[in-house]
Short mmCIF file of C-alpha atoms in Angstrom, two decimals:
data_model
loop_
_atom_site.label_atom_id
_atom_site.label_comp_id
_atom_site.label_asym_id
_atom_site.label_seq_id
_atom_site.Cartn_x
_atom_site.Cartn_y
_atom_site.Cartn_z
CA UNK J 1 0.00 0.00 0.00
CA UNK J 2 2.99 2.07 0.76
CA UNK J 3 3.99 2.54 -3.07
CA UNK J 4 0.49 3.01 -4.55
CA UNK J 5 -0.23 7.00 -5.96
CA UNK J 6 -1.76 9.43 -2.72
CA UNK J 7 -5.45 9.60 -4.45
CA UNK J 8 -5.68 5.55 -4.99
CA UNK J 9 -9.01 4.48 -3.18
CA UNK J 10 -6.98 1.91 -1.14
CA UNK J 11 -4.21 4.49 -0.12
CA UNK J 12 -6.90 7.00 1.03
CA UNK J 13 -8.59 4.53 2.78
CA UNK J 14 -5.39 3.76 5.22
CA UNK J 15 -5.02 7.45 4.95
CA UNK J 16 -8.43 8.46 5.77
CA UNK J 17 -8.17 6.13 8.86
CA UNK J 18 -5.01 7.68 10.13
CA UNK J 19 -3.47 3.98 10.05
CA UNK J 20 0.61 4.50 11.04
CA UNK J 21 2.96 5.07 7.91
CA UNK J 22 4.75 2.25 9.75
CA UNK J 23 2.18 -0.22 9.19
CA UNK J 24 1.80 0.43 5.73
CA UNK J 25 4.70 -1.74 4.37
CA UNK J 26 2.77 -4.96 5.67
CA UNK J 27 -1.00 -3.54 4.07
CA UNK J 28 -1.65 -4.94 0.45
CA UNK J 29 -3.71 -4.11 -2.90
CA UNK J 30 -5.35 -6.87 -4.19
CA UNK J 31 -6.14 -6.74 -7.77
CA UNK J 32 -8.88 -9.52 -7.95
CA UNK J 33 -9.80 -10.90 -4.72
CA UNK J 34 -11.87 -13.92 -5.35
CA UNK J 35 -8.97 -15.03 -7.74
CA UNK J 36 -6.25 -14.49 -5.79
CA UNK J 37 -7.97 -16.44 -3.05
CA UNK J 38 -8.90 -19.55 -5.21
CA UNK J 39 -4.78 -19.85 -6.30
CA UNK J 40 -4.52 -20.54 -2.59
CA UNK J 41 -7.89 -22.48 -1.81
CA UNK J 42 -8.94 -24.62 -4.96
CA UNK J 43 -12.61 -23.40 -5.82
CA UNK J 44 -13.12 -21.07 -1.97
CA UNK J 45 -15.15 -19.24 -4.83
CA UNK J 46 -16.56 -21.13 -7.53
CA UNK J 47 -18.17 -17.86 -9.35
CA UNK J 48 -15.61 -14.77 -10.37
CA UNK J 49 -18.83 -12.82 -11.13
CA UNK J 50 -18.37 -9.38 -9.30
CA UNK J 51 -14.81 -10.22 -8.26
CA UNK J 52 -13.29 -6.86 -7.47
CA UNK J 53 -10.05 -5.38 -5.56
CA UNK J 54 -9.79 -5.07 -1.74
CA UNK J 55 -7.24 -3.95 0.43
CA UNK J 56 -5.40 -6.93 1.97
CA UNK J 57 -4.66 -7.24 6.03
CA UNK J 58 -2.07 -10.55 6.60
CA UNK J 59 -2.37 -12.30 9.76
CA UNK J 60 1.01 -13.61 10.67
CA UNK J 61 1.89 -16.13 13.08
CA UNK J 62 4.99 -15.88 15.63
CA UNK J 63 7.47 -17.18 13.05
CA UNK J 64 5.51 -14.72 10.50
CA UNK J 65 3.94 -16.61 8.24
CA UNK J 66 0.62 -15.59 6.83
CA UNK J 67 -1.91 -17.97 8.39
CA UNK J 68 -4.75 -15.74 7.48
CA UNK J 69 -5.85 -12.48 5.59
CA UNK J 70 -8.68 -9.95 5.31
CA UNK J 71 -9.67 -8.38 2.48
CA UNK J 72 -11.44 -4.82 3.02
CA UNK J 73 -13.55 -3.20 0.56
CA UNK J 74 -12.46 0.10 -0.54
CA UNK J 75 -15.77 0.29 -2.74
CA UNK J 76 -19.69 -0.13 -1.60
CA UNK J 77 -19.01 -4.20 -1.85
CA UNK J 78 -20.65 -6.50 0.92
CA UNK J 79 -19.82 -7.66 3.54
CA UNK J 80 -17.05 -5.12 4.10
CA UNK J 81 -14.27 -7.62 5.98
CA UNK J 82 -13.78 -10.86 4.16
CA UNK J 83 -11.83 -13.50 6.01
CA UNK J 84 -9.96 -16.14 4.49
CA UNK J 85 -7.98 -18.80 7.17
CA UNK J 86 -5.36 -20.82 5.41
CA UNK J 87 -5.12 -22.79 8.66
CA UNK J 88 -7.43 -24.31 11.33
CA UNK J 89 -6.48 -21.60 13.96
CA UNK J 90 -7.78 -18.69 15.96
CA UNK J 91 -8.11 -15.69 13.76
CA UNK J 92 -5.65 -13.17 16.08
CA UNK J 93 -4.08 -10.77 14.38
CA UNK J 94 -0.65 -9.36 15.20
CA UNK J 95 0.73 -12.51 16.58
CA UNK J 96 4.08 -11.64 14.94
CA UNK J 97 4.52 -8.06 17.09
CA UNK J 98 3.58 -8.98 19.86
CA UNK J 99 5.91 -9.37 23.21
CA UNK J 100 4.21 -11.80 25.76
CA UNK J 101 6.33 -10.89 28.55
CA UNK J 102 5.14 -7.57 28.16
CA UNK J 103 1.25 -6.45 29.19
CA UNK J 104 -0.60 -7.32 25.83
CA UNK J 105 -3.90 -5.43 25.11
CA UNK J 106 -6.51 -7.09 22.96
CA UNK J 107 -9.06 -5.30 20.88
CA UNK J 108 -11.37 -6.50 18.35
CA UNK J 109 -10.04 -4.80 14.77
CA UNK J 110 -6.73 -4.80 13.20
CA UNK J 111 -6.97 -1.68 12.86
CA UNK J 112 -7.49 -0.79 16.28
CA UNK J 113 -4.49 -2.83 17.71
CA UNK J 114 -1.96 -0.65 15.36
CA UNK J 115 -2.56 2.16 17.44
CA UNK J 116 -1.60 0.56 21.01
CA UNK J 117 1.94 -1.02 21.69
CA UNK J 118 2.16 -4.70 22.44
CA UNK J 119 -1.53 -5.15 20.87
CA UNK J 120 -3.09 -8.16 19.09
CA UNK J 121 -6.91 -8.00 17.61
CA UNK J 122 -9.18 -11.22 18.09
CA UNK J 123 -11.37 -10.32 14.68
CA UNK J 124 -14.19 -11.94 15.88
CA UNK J 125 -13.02 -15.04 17.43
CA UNK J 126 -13.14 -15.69 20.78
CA UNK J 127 -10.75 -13.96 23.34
CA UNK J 128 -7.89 -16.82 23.51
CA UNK J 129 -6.40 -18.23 26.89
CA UNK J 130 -2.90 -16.55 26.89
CA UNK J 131 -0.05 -17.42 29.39
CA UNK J 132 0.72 -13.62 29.75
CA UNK J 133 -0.82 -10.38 31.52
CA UNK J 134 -3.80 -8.80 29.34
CA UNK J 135 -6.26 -6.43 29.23
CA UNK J 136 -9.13 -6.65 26.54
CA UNK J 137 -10.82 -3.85 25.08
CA UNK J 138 -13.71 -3.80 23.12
CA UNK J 139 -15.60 -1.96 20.98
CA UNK J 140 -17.97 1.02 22.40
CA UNK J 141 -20.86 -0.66 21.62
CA UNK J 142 -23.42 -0.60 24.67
CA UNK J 143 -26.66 -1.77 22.41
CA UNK J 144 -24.76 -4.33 21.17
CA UNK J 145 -26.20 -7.74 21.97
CA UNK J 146 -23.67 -9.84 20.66
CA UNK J 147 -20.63 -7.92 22.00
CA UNK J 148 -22.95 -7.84 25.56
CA UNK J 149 -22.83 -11.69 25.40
CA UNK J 150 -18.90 -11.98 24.48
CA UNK J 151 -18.00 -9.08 27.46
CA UNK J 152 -19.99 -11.05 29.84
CA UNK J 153 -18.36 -13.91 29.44
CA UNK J 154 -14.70 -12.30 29.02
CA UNK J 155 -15.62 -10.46 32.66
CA UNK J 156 -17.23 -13.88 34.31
CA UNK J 157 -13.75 -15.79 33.10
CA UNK J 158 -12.10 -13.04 35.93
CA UNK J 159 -10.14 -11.38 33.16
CA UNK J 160 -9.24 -7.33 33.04
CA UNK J 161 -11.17 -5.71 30.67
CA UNK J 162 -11.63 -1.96 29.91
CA UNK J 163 -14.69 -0.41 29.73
CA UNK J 164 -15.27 2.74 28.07
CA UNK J 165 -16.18 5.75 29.75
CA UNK J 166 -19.95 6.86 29.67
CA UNK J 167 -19.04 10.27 27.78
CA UNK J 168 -17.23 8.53 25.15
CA UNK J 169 -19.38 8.47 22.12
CA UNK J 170 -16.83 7.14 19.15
CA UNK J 171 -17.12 3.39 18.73
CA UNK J 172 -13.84 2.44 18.56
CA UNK J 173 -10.37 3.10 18.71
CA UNK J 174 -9.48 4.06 15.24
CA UNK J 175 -12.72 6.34 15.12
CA UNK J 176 -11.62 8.23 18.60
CA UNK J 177 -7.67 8.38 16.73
CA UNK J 178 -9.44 10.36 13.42
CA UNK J 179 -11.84 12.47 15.67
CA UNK J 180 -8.24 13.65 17.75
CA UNK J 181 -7.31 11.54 20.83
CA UNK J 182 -3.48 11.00 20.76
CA UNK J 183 -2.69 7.73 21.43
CA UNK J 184 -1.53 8.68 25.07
CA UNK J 185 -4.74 10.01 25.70
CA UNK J 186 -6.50 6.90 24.45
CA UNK J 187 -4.09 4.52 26.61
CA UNK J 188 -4.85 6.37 29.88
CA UNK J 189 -8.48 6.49 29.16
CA UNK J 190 -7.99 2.31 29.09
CA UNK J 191 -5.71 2.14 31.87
CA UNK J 192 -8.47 4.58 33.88
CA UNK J 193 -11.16 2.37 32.92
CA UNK J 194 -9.85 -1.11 33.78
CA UNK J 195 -11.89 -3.34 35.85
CA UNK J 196 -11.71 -7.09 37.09
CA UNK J 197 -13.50 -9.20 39.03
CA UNK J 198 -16.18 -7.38 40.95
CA UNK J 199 -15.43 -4.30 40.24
CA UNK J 200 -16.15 -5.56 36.28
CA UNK J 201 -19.37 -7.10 36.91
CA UNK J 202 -20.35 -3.71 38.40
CA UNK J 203 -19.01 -1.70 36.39
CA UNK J 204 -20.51 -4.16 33.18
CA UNK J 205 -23.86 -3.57 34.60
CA UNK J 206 -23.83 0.29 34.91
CA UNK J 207 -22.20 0.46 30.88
CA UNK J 208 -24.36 -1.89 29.08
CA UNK J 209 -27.32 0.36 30.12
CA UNK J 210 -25.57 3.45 29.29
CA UNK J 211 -27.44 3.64 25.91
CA UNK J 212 -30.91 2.66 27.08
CA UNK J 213 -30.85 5.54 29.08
CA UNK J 214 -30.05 7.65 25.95
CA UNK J 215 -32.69 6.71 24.09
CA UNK J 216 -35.29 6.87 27.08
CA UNK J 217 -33.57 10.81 27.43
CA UNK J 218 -34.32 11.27 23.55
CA UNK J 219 -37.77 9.56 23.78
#
């Protein structure tokens, strides 16, 4: 992505997102997604009807080796994320940066975890068992019954997990980056917000009804 023109719809997308010029080397164009994929999966898509370019997000393993990509839309095509796992393994992005004797921080987008150090993204899989310190940190997403269900369980497991802030209203990391928040900013807002056992549950109970009492306000 790094060597494509300023105004290509893939650069500006990276651009638009404020994703680090340091990330950019390991961020790909490609061409013709459904036929790259089916040179590395025999038939994954047996029409090439609408195939069309996306912008291409490796997951490396430890050693580095792609295990799995993404392939973003840049255009109006559906869904937006398209993941392709060219092994039976946990879809965890970041794998390859990441220092497990350091604190490690978990989000839920690639994106996201290029903005904190030490930071993997779980893309929708489940939060793994890790022998290392962590803190997870999901999206800002009160109403969201799905990501309810997957915080309950992270906070029931005893595990730290950040919860945002009730005056927060951007819905994720990269969003709160482009609307200003340095990354300092954003790291003390987690560290501030950080809640285990307990403290979690409470705290869990008072956020996930943060938006209900929006919309009852705007009723």
């Amino acid at each position: 992505i790094s060597d494509l023109s300023t105004d290509h719809p893939a650069r500006k997308i990276v651009e638009e997102r404020f994703i680090p010029f340091e990330s950019l080397s390991d961020l790909y164009l490609c061409e013709s997604f459904y036929q790259f994929t089916n040179t590395l999966i025999p038939n994954k898509f047996p029409s090439l009807d609408g195939d069309h370019p996306r912008l291409l997000i490796p997951f490396r393993d430890e050693q580095g080796e792609v295990f799995a990509y993404q392939g973003r839309a840049f255009g109006k095509e559906k869904p937006k994320y398209i993941t392709i796992k060219l092994e039976e393994r946990d879809k965890i992005f970041g794998l390859d940066r990441v220092d497990k004797n350091k604190h490690v921080y978990i989000v839920e987008g690639p994106f996201d975890s290029l903005f904190l150090d030490n930071c993997i993204a779980i893309a929708g899989a489940d939060v793994p068992s890790m022998d290392c310190d962590f803190t997870v940190i999901f999206d800002n997403e009160p109403r969201n019954k799905e990501l309810l269900k997957q915080i309950e369980k992270v906070v029931n497991q005893g595990y730290r997990v950040a919860l945002w802030p009730d005056q927060m209203e951007w819905k994720d990391i990269n969003d709160m980056i482009i609307h200003g928040y340095t990354k300092s900013q954003i790291q003390e807002i987690i560290e501030d917000n950080t809640f285990t056992g307990a403290a979690a549950q409470l705290r869990f109970i008072e956020w996930k009804k943060i938006d209900e009492g929006k919309v009852a306000k705007s009723a």
